[in-house]
Amino acid sequence: MRWSERYEQDIERIFAEAVAETALFPAPFKEIGLSLLAKANPEGKREGSNYITFLLPFWLKERMTEFSEAICRDLAVGNIYAMLHYFLMDDVMDAGGRLDKEEIRNALVLGQLYQGLFQQRYGQHFPAESPLWQDYRGYVETWGAAVSLEGKLPADPHDPGRLAAKSAPVKLCAAGMLRLTGGRESLSELERAIDLVLATLQLADDWKDWREDLAEEEEGCNAFLTLARERISLPPDHPLDERKVKQAIYRANVLDRLADIAEDYGKRIESIPNVPASLASFQRSLTGEIRKDALLAEETTARLASGGALSYFLSNIARK
């Protein structure tokens, strides 16, 4: 991802700081935390990463040039800690019988340790009386409301606000940087742009994770699966299985539709003033990956059809 190359040194430094502080945790939290950080660090990996979590402060600096690199690093490292805190909370809530009591206990304690480090990082620039913490409470409430609705309402690929809601705390650094510059009046527009990027990221993740979500009976949490059901006109009372999803991919062009939605989100971002170029570029890169997969699915179908194997392929799908 060429757009991220300019931030390689920043990524290396902020993860090194996070590793150094995590290494001070007592056992077993040190080992668990270091493992989570290694998975979150994009260095040396070919697959995408949740770059927006730890690069958003640097992207915002493109428009708010008065910020020092030190402040951006503090907020970026704080965002990593917050990300791990919410990841651990989600893991416990979604665990079912997958985690034993000790694993749940460790996750909750480690989550609190990271919450403390997050508050320390942000607290260097926003004391306890800062109105930023009211913003944070609002973002946490948005996250909590989204968590409470998860599984009760099908994920809607056409609703970027809902798709982005579980990642609402990511926007805290934007609120903080605007408060420090006195530009809070533009926060709502910036939040809207960030929501559209977070929604695109959710669409990309849901496409990548659909088999796992389907196997774990979490169809309602996956916007791609909602779209697959929509594309093959499957009634709500009929179960969705892997065979039907493949029909949506290879016969109903569901990936094309997913890419169309992501591209529409990108067009909405373009209409918002003063959006940092790297934020928009990240959204385009996510959209491009979805479109590339859609084209690959089309090419696969066309190749099978030209070779006379399409009927055999589709009949195999129907029997599975």
mmCIF file of C-alpha atoms in Angstrom:
data_model
loop_
_atom_site.group_PDB
_atom_site.id
_atom_site.type_symbol
_atom_site.label_atom_id
_atom_site.label_comp_id
_atom_site.label_asym_id
_atom_site.label_seq_id
_atom_site.Cartn_x
_atom_site.Cartn_y
_atom_site.Cartn_z
ATOM 1 C CA MET A 1 0.000 0.000 0.000
ATOM 2 C CA ARG A 2 2.079 2.881 -1.295
ATOM 3 C CA TRP A 3 0.176 5.557 0.599
ATOM 4 C CA SER A 4 1.419 4.057 3.885
ATOM 5 C CA GLU A 5 5.114 3.968 3.014
ATOM 6 C CA ARG A 6 5.682 7.528 4.233
ATOM 7 C CA TYR A 7 4.522 6.435 7.693
ATOM 8 C CA GLU A 8 6.714 3.357 8.084
ATOM 9 C CA GLN A 9 9.054 5.024 10.571
ATOM 10 C CA ASP A 10 6.110 6.383 12.589
ATOM 11 C CA ILE A 11 4.526 2.928 12.726
ATOM 12 C CA GLU A 12 7.821 1.381 13.825
ATOM 13 C CA ARG A 13 8.268 3.955 16.572
ATOM 14 C CA ILE A 14 4.745 3.906 18.023
ATOM 15 C CA PHE A 15 4.652 0.119 18.155
ATOM 16 C CA ALA A 16 8.108 0.083 19.766
ATOM 17 C CA GLU A 17 6.787 2.394 22.489
ATOM 18 C CA ALA A 18 3.700 0.235 22.980
ATOM 19 C CA VAL A 19 5.865 -2.889 23.212
ATOM 20 C CA ALA A 20 8.187 -1.245 25.755
ATOM 21 C CA GLU A 21 5.297 -0.297 28.059
ATOM 22 C CA THR A 22 3.551 -3.641 27.630
ATOM 23 C CA ALA A 23 6.787 -5.421 28.565
ATOM 24 C CA LEU A 24 6.457 -3.864 32.040
ATOM 25 C CA PHE A 25 3.180 -5.717 32.706
ATOM 26 C CA PRO A 26 3.348 -8.629 35.142
ATOM 27 C CA ALA A 27 2.946 -12.174 33.861
ATOM 28 C CA PRO A 28 0.848 -13.460 32.142
ATOM 29 C CA PHE A 29 -0.397 -10.078 30.886
ATOM 30 C CA LYS A 30 2.972 -9.139 29.429
ATOM 31 C CA GLU A 31 3.057 -12.224 27.196
ATOM 32 C CA ILE A 32 -0.584 -11.910 26.101
ATOM 33 C CA GLY A 33 -0.207 -8.196 25.395
ATOM 34 C CA LEU A 34 2.978 -8.622 23.368
ATOM 35 C CA SER A 35 1.265 -11.304 21.281
ATOM 36 C CA LEU A 36 -1.678 -8.979 20.550
ATOM 37 C CA LEU A 37 0.668 -6.149 19.581
ATOM 38 C CA ALA A 38 2.568 -8.419 17.202
ATOM 39 C CA LYS A 39 -0.695 -9.304 15.460
ATOM 40 C CA ALA A 40 -1.755 -5.640 15.260
ATOM 41 C CA ASN A 41 1.590 -4.414 13.901
ATOM 42 C CA PRO A 42 1.457 -4.281 10.071
ATOM 43 C CA GLU A 43 5.248 -4.359 9.680
ATOM 44 C CA GLY A 44 6.327 -7.105 7.314
ATOM 45 C CA LYS A 45 2.785 -8.301 6.623
ATOM 46 C CA ARG A 46 1.222 -8.508 3.187
ATOM 47 C CA GLU A 47 -2.346 -8.337 4.415
ATOM 48 C CA GLY A 48 -4.066 -5.095 5.315
ATOM 49 C CA SER A 49 -4.241 -3.662 8.786
ATOM 50 C CA ASN A 50 -6.457 -1.380 10.796
ATOM 51 C CA TYR A 51 -4.182 1.543 9.944
ATOM 52 C CA ILE A 52 -6.755 4.177 10.796
ATOM 53 C CA THR A 53 -6.500 3.350 14.495
ATOM 54 C CA PHE A 54 -2.872 4.370 14.866
ATOM 55 C CA LEU A 55 -2.283 6.616 11.844
ATOM 56 C CA LEU A 56 -5.292 8.913 12.154
ATOM 57 C CA PRO A 57 -3.368 11.504 14.260
ATOM 58 C CA PHE A 58 -0.669 11.687 11.564
ATOM 59 C CA TRP A 59 -3.267 11.955 8.807
ATOM 60 C CA LEU A 60 -5.009 14.771 10.659
ATOM 61 C CA LYS A 61 -1.677 16.572 10.954
ATOM 62 C CA GLU A 62 -1.797 17.021 7.163
ATOM 63 C CA ARG A 63 -4.537 19.603 7.816
ATOM 64 C CA MET A 64 -3.451 20.686 11.291
ATOM 65 C CA THR A 65 0.211 21.352 10.663
ATOM 66 C CA GLU A 66 0.790 23.064 13.999
ATOM 67 C CA PHE A 67 0.893 19.735 15.838
ATOM 68 C CA SER A 68 4.249 18.276 16.800
ATOM 69 C CA GLU A 69 5.263 14.740 15.948
ATOM 70 C CA ALA A 70 5.440 14.037 19.703
ATOM 71 C CA ILE A 71 1.745 14.818 20.232
ATOM 72 C CA CYS A 72 0.788 12.701 17.232
ATOM 73 C CA ARG A 73 2.822 9.797 18.605
ATOM 74 C CA ASP A 74 1.221 10.074 22.032
ATOM 75 C CA LEU A 75 -2.265 10.014 20.557
ATOM 76 C CA ALA A 76 -1.337 7.199 18.165
ATOM 77 C CA VAL A 77 0.065 5.022 20.950
ATOM 78 C CA GLY A 78 -2.971 5.879 23.069
ATOM 79 C CA ASN A 79 -5.174 4.747 20.203
ATOM 80 C CA ILE A 80 -3.360 1.405 20.048
ATOM 81 C CA TYR A 81 -4.047 0.888 23.733
ATOM 82 C CA ALA A 82 -7.702 1.820 23.310
ATOM 83 C CA MET A 83 -7.982 -0.524 20.315
ATOM 84 C CA LEU A 84 -6.622 -3.433 22.364
ATOM 85 C CA HIS A 85 -8.917 -2.570 25.281
ATOM 86 C CA TYR A 86 -12.022 -2.733 23.081
ATOM 87 C CA PHE A 87 -10.759 -5.797 21.234
ATOM 88 C CA LEU A 88 -10.440 -7.635 24.543
ATOM 89 C CA MET A 89 -13.891 -6.494 25.656
ATOM 90 C CA ASP A 90 -15.395 -7.696 22.383
ATOM 91 C CA ASP A 91 -13.551 -10.989 22.655
ATOM 92 C CA VAL A 92 -15.043 -11.650 26.082
ATOM 93 C CA MET A 93 -18.550 -10.635 25.000
ATOM 94 C CA ASP A 94 -18.377 -12.831 21.886
ATOM 95 C CA ALA A 95 -16.645 -15.761 23.563
ATOM 96 C CA GLY A 96 -19.637 -17.955 24.378
ATOM 97 C CA GLY A 97 -18.054 -21.177 25.592
ATOM 98 C CA ARG A 98 -14.828 -20.597 23.661
ATOM 99 C CA LEU A 99 -12.919 -19.059 26.595
ATOM 100 C CA ASP A 100 -12.486 -20.601 30.022
ATOM 101 C CA LYS A 101 -12.692 -18.612 33.270
ATOM 102 C CA GLU A 102 -8.964 -17.956 33.418
ATOM 103 C CA GLU A 103 -8.880 -16.651 29.833
ATOM 104 C CA ILE A 104 -11.840 -14.369 30.513
ATOM 105 C CA ARG A 105 -10.214 -13.087 33.700
ATOM 106 C CA ASN A 106 -6.922 -12.412 31.907
ATOM 107 C CA ALA A 107 -8.677 -10.591 29.061
ATOM 108 C CA LEU A 108 -10.613 -8.331 31.423
ATOM 109 C CA VAL A 109 -7.550 -7.478 33.510
ATOM 110 C CA LEU A 110 -5.382 -6.845 30.450
ATOM 111 C CA GLY A 111 -8.121 -4.680 28.980
ATOM 112 C CA GLN A 112 -8.076 -2.521 32.095
ATOM 113 C CA LEU A 113 -4.290 -2.262 32.012
ATOM 114 C CA TYR A 114 -4.478 -0.958 28.462
ATOM 115 C CA GLN A 115 -7.300 1.394 29.384
ATOM 116 C CA GLY A 116 -5.026 2.876 32.032
ATOM 117 C CA LEU A 117 -2.176 3.363 29.556
ATOM 118 C CA PHE A 118 -4.574 4.967 27.079
ATOM 119 C CA GLN A 119 -5.703 7.476 29.704
ATOM 120 C CA GLN A 120 -2.101 8.251 30.628
ATOM 121 C CA ARG A 121 -1.153 9.003 27.022
ATOM 122 C CA TYR A 122 -4.144 11.233 26.386
ATOM 123 C CA GLY A 123 -3.918 12.725 29.873
ATOM 124 C CA GLN A 124 -0.553 14.274 29.014
ATOM 125 C CA HIS A 125 -2.424 16.668 26.712
ATOM 126 C CA PHE A 126 -5.974 16.591 28.111
ATOM 127 C CA PRO A 127 -6.277 16.829 31.911
ATOM 128 C CA ALA A 128 -9.187 15.316 33.790
ATOM 129 C CA GLU A 129 -11.222 18.536 33.595
ATOM 130 C CA SER A 130 -10.841 18.790 29.807
ATOM 131 C CA PRO A 131 -14.158 18.679 27.915
ATOM 132 C CA LEU A 132 -12.538 16.042 25.685
ATOM 133 C CA TRP A 133 -13.529 13.414 28.227
ATOM 134 C CA GLN A 134 -17.165 14.343 27.650
ATOM 135 C CA ASP A 135 -16.545 13.610 23.979
ATOM 136 C CA TYR A 136 -15.033 10.299 24.969
ATOM 137 C CA ARG A 137 -18.079 9.382 27.025
ATOM 138 C CA GLY A 138 -20.245 10.082 23.974
ATOM 139 C CA TYR A 139 -18.116 7.837 21.770
ATOM 140 C CA VAL A 140 -18.226 5.065 24.382
ATOM 141 C CA GLU A 141 -22.009 5.373 24.559
ATOM 142 C CA THR A 142 -22.189 5.039 20.765
ATOM 143 C CA TRP A 143 -20.001 1.936 20.973
ATOM 144 C CA GLY A 144 -22.124 0.505 23.783
ATOM 145 C CA ALA A 145 -25.385 1.072 21.906
ATOM 146 C CA ALA A 146 -23.930 -0.650 18.838
ATOM 147 C CA VAL A 147 -22.778 -3.610 20.906
ATOM 148 C CA SER A 148 -26.205 -3.957 22.521
ATOM 149 C CA LEU A 149 -27.909 -4.070 19.102
ATOM 150 C CA GLU A 150 -25.442 -6.488 17.553
ATOM 151 C CA GLY A 151 -27.250 -9.603 16.433
ATOM 152 C CA LYS A 152 -30.667 -8.112 17.112
ATOM 153 C CA LEU A 153 -30.756 -6.202 13.822
ATOM 154 C CA PRO A 154 -28.994 -7.441 10.668
ATOM 155 C CA ALA A 155 -25.903 -5.425 9.796
ATOM 156 C CA ASP A 156 -26.866 -2.952 7.079
ATOM 157 C CA PRO A 157 -24.256 -2.364 4.342
ATOM 158 C CA HIS A 158 -26.177 0.745 3.254
ATOM 159 C CA ASP A 159 -25.942 2.453 6.675
ATOM 160 C CA PRO A 160 -22.392 3.748 7.257
ATOM 161 C CA GLY A 161 -23.299 5.256 10.622
ATOM 162 C CA ARG A 162 -24.327 1.899 12.032
ATOM 163 C CA LEU A 163 -21.379 0.115 10.427
ATOM 164 C CA ALA A 164 -18.949 2.559 12.030
ATOM 165 C CA ALA A 165 -20.596 2.758 15.454
ATOM 166 C CA LYS A 166 -18.537 0.021 17.143
ATOM 167 C CA SER A 167 -15.372 1.924 16.195
ATOM 168 C CA ALA A 168 -16.616 5.292 17.481
ATOM 169 C CA PRO A 169 -13.788 5.727 20.062
ATOM 170 C CA VAL A 170 -11.302 5.961 17.167
ATOM 171 C CA LYS A 171 -12.648 9.468 16.538
ATOM 172 C CA LEU A 172 -11.453 10.750 19.928
ATOM 173 C CA CYS A 173 -8.105 11.952 18.577
ATOM 174 C CA ALA A 174 -9.935 14.043 15.961
ATOM 175 C CA ALA A 175 -12.039 15.676 18.664
ATOM 176 C CA GLY A 176 -8.935 16.269 20.760
ATOM 177 C CA MET A 177 -6.836 17.803 18.003
ATOM 178 C CA LEU A 178 -9.677 20.089 16.979
ATOM 179 C CA ARG A 179 -10.161 21.188 20.582
ATOM 180 C CA LEU A 180 -6.474 22.065 20.836
ATOM 181 C CA THR A 181 -6.674 24.159 17.659
ATOM 182 C CA GLY A 182 -10.021 25.783 18.463
ATOM 183 C CA GLY A 183 -11.578 24.257 15.367
ATOM 184 C CA ARG A 184 -14.279 22.174 16.981
ATOM 185 C CA GLU A 185 -16.963 23.635 14.689
ATOM 186 C CA SER A 186 -15.656 21.378 11.893
ATOM 187 C CA LEU A 187 -15.793 18.212 14.015
ATOM 188 C CA SER A 188 -19.132 16.987 12.681
ATOM 189 C CA GLU A 189 -17.871 17.034 9.072
ATOM 190 C CA LEU A 190 -14.653 15.269 10.028
ATOM 191 C CA GLU A 191 -16.591 12.682 12.021
ATOM 192 C CA ARG A 192 -18.785 12.017 8.995
ATOM 193 C CA ALA A 193 -15.714 11.406 6.821
ATOM 194 C CA ILE A 194 -14.151 9.113 9.420
ATOM 195 C CA ASP A 195 -17.422 7.183 9.747
ATOM 196 C CA LEU A 196 -17.466 6.577 5.989
ATOM 197 C CA VAL A 197 -13.908 5.243 6.135
ATOM 198 C CA LEU A 198 -14.696 3.057 9.146
ATOM 199 C CA ALA A 199 -17.797 1.755 7.365
ATOM 200 C CA THR A 200 -15.704 0.837 4.316
ATOM 201 C CA LEU A 201 -13.233 -0.949 6.578
ATOM 202 C CA GLN A 202 -16.126 -2.882 8.121
ATOM 203 C CA LEU A 203 -17.392 -3.917 4.679
ATOM 204 C CA ALA A 204 -13.910 -5.147 3.738
ATOM 205 C CA ASP A 205 -13.552 -7.059 7.012
ATOM 206 C CA ASP A 206 -17.004 -8.615 6.675
ATOM 207 C CA TRP A 207 -16.168 -9.866 3.185
ATOM 208 C CA LYS A 208 -12.917 -11.333 4.479
ATOM 209 C CA ASP A 209 -14.552 -12.947 7.546
ATOM 210 C CA TRP A 210 -17.847 -14.216 6.105
ATOM 211 C CA ARG A 211 -17.048 -17.927 6.402
ATOM 212 C CA GLU A 212 -16.039 -17.572 10.041
ATOM 213 C CA ASP A 213 -19.105 -15.476 10.905
ATOM 214 C CA LEU A 214 -21.406 -17.902 9.113
ATOM 215 C CA ALA A 215 -19.873 -20.890 10.895
ATOM 216 C CA GLU A 216 -20.246 -19.160 14.264
ATOM 217 C CA GLU A 217 -23.894 -18.301 13.515
ATOM 218 C CA GLU A 218 -23.145 -14.571 13.480
ATOM 219 C CA GLU A 219 -24.723 -13.827 10.124
ATOM 220 C CA GLY A 220 -26.598 -10.850 11.546
ATOM 221 C CA CYS A 221 -23.297 -9.141 12.452
ATOM 222 C CA ASN A 222 -21.890 -9.371 8.927
ATOM 223 C CA ALA A 223 -22.942 -6.762 6.365
ATOM 224 C CA PHE A 224 -21.594 -8.785 3.444
ATOM 225 C CA LEU A 225 -23.840 -11.705 4.407
ATOM 226 C CA THR A 226 -26.798 -9.312 4.645
ATOM 227 C CA LEU A 227 -26.023 -8.190 1.101
ATOM 228 C CA ALA A 228 -25.606 -11.792 -0.107
ATOM 229 C CA ARG A 229 -29.039 -12.678 1.247
ATOM 230 C CA GLU A 230 -30.437 -9.554 -0.411
ATOM 231 C CA ARG A 231 -28.874 -10.337 -3.801
ATOM 232 C CA ILE A 232 -30.372 -13.842 -4.025
ATOM 233 C CA SER A 233 -33.729 -12.688 -2.559
ATOM 234 C CA LEU A 234 -33.511 -15.174 0.299
ATOM 235 C CA PRO A 235 -36.441 -14.722 2.738
ATOM 236 C CA PRO A 236 -35.562 -13.930 6.367
ATOM 237 C CA ASP A 237 -36.928 -17.273 7.584
ATOM 238 C CA HIS A 238 -34.696 -19.285 5.203
ATOM 239 C CA PRO A 239 -31.196 -20.194 6.453
ATOM 240 C CA LEU A 240 -28.171 -18.815 4.664
ATOM 241 C CA ASP A 241 -25.400 -21.348 4.104
ATOM 242 C CA GLU A 242 -22.056 -21.407 2.286
ATOM 243 C CA ARG A 243 -23.627 -22.779 -0.897
ATOM 244 C CA LYS A 244 -26.043 -19.855 -1.102
ATOM 245 C CA VAL A 245 -23.274 -17.333 -0.399
ATOM 246 C CA LYS A 246 -21.242 -18.772 -3.279
ATOM 247 C CA GLN A 247 -24.296 -18.465 -5.486
ATOM 248 C CA ALA A 248 -24.448 -14.792 -4.522
ATOM 249 C CA ILE A 249 -20.750 -14.380 -5.355
ATOM 250 C CA TYR A 250 -20.632 -16.230 -8.671
ATOM 251 C CA ARG A 251 -24.162 -15.814 -9.969
ATOM 252 C CA ALA A 252 -25.599 -12.678 -8.367
ATOM 253 C CA ASN A 253 -22.501 -10.409 -8.464
ATOM 254 C CA VAL A 254 -22.710 -9.581 -4.775
ATOM 255 C CA LEU A 255 -19.063 -8.463 -4.708
ATOM 256 C CA ASP A 256 -19.736 -5.960 -7.469
ATOM 257 C CA ARG A 257 -22.530 -4.520 -5.364
ATOM 258 C CA LEU A 258 -20.306 -4.426 -2.283
ATOM 259 C CA ALA A 259 -17.661 -2.519 -4.261
ATOM 260 C CA ASP A 260 -20.343 -0.138 -5.580
ATOM 261 C CA ILE A 261 -21.392 0.680 -2.026
ATOM 262 C CA ALA A 262 -17.785 1.274 -0.959
ATOM 263 C CA GLU A 263 -17.205 3.512 -3.972
ATOM 264 C CA ASP A 264 -20.318 5.492 -3.092
ATOM 265 C CA TYR A 265 -18.883 6.033 0.383
ATOM 266 C CA GLY A 266 -15.725 7.337 -1.277
ATOM 267 C CA LYS A 267 -17.732 9.809 -3.354
ATOM 268 C CA ARG A 268 -19.427 11.065 -0.200
ATOM 269 C CA ILE A 269 -16.019 11.650 1.361
ATOM 270 C CA GLU A 270 -14.983 13.698 -1.671
ATOM 271 C CA SER A 271 -17.915 16.046 -1.034
ATOM 272 C CA ILE A 272 -16.721 16.802 2.518
ATOM 273 C CA PRO A 273 -14.303 19.752 2.767
ATOM 274 C CA ASN A 274 -10.817 19.535 4.263
ATOM 275 C CA VAL A 275 -10.610 15.749 4.524
ATOM 276 C CA PRO A 276 -6.950 14.705 4.945
ATOM 277 C CA ALA A 277 -5.621 13.186 1.734
ATOM 278 C CA SER A 278 -4.283 10.057 3.457
ATOM 279 C CA LEU A 279 -7.643 9.356 5.095
ATOM 280 C CA ALA A 280 -9.339 9.441 1.686
ATOM 281 C CA SER A 281 -6.512 7.390 0.174
ATOM 282 C CA PHE A 282 -6.948 4.688 2.817
ATOM 283 C CA GLN A 283 -10.638 4.449 1.942
ATOM 284 C CA ARG A 284 -9.830 4.150 -1.745
ATOM 285 C CA SER A 285 -7.320 1.390 -1.068
ATOM 286 C CA LEU A 286 -9.942 -0.615 0.835
ATOM 287 C CA THR A 287 -12.450 -0.078 -1.964
ATOM 288 C CA GLY A 288 -9.877 -1.099 -4.546
ATOM 289 C CA GLU A 289 -9.264 -4.413 -2.780
ATOM 290 C CA ILE A 290 -12.993 -5.204 -2.814
ATOM 291 C CA ARG A 291 -13.254 -4.275 -6.493
ATOM 292 C CA LYS A 292 -10.235 -6.434 -7.308
ATOM 293 C CA ASP A 293 -11.899 -9.431 -5.628
ATOM 294 C CA ALA A 294 -15.121 -8.707 -7.532
ATOM 295 C CA LEU A 295 -13.251 -8.713 -10.842
ATOM 296 C CA LEU A 296 -11.511 -11.952 -9.878
ATOM 297 C CA ALA A 297 -14.884 -13.591 -9.191
ATOM 298 C CA GLU A 298 -16.155 -12.399 -12.581
ATOM 299 C CA GLU A 299 -13.036 -13.688 -14.324
ATOM 300 C CA THR A 300 -13.390 -17.058 -12.632
ATOM 301 C CA THR A 301 -16.990 -17.363 -13.777
ATOM 302 C CA ALA A 302 -16.129 -16.263 -17.334
ATOM 303 C CA ARG A 303 -13.175 -18.649 -17.554
ATOM 304 C CA LEU A 304 -15.287 -21.581 -16.436
ATOM 305 C CA ALA A 305 -18.041 -20.614 -18.868
ATOM 306 C CA SER A 306 -15.633 -20.361 -21.822
ATOM 307 C CA GLY A 307 -14.179 -23.740 -20.962
ATOM 308 C CA GLY A 308 -17.549 -25.403 -20.652
ATOM 309 C CA ALA A 309 -17.046 -26.028 -16.943
ATOM 310 C CA LEU A 310 -19.454 -23.448 -15.564
ATOM 311 C CA SER A 311 -22.452 -25.783 -15.369
ATOM 312 C CA TYR A 312 -20.347 -28.395 -13.589
ATOM 313 C CA PHE A 313 -18.980 -25.768 -11.171
ATOM 314 C CA LEU A 314 -22.401 -24.337 -10.358
ATOM 315 C CA SER A 315 -23.945 -27.771 -9.986
ATOM 316 C CA ASN A 316 -21.223 -28.616 -7.484
ATOM 317 C CA ILE A 317 -22.109 -25.468 -5.552
ATOM 318 C CA ALA A 318 -25.758 -26.483 -5.589
ATOM 319 C CA ARG A 319 -24.944 -29.925 -4.155
ATOM 320 C CA LYS A 320 -22.698 -28.659 -1.357
#
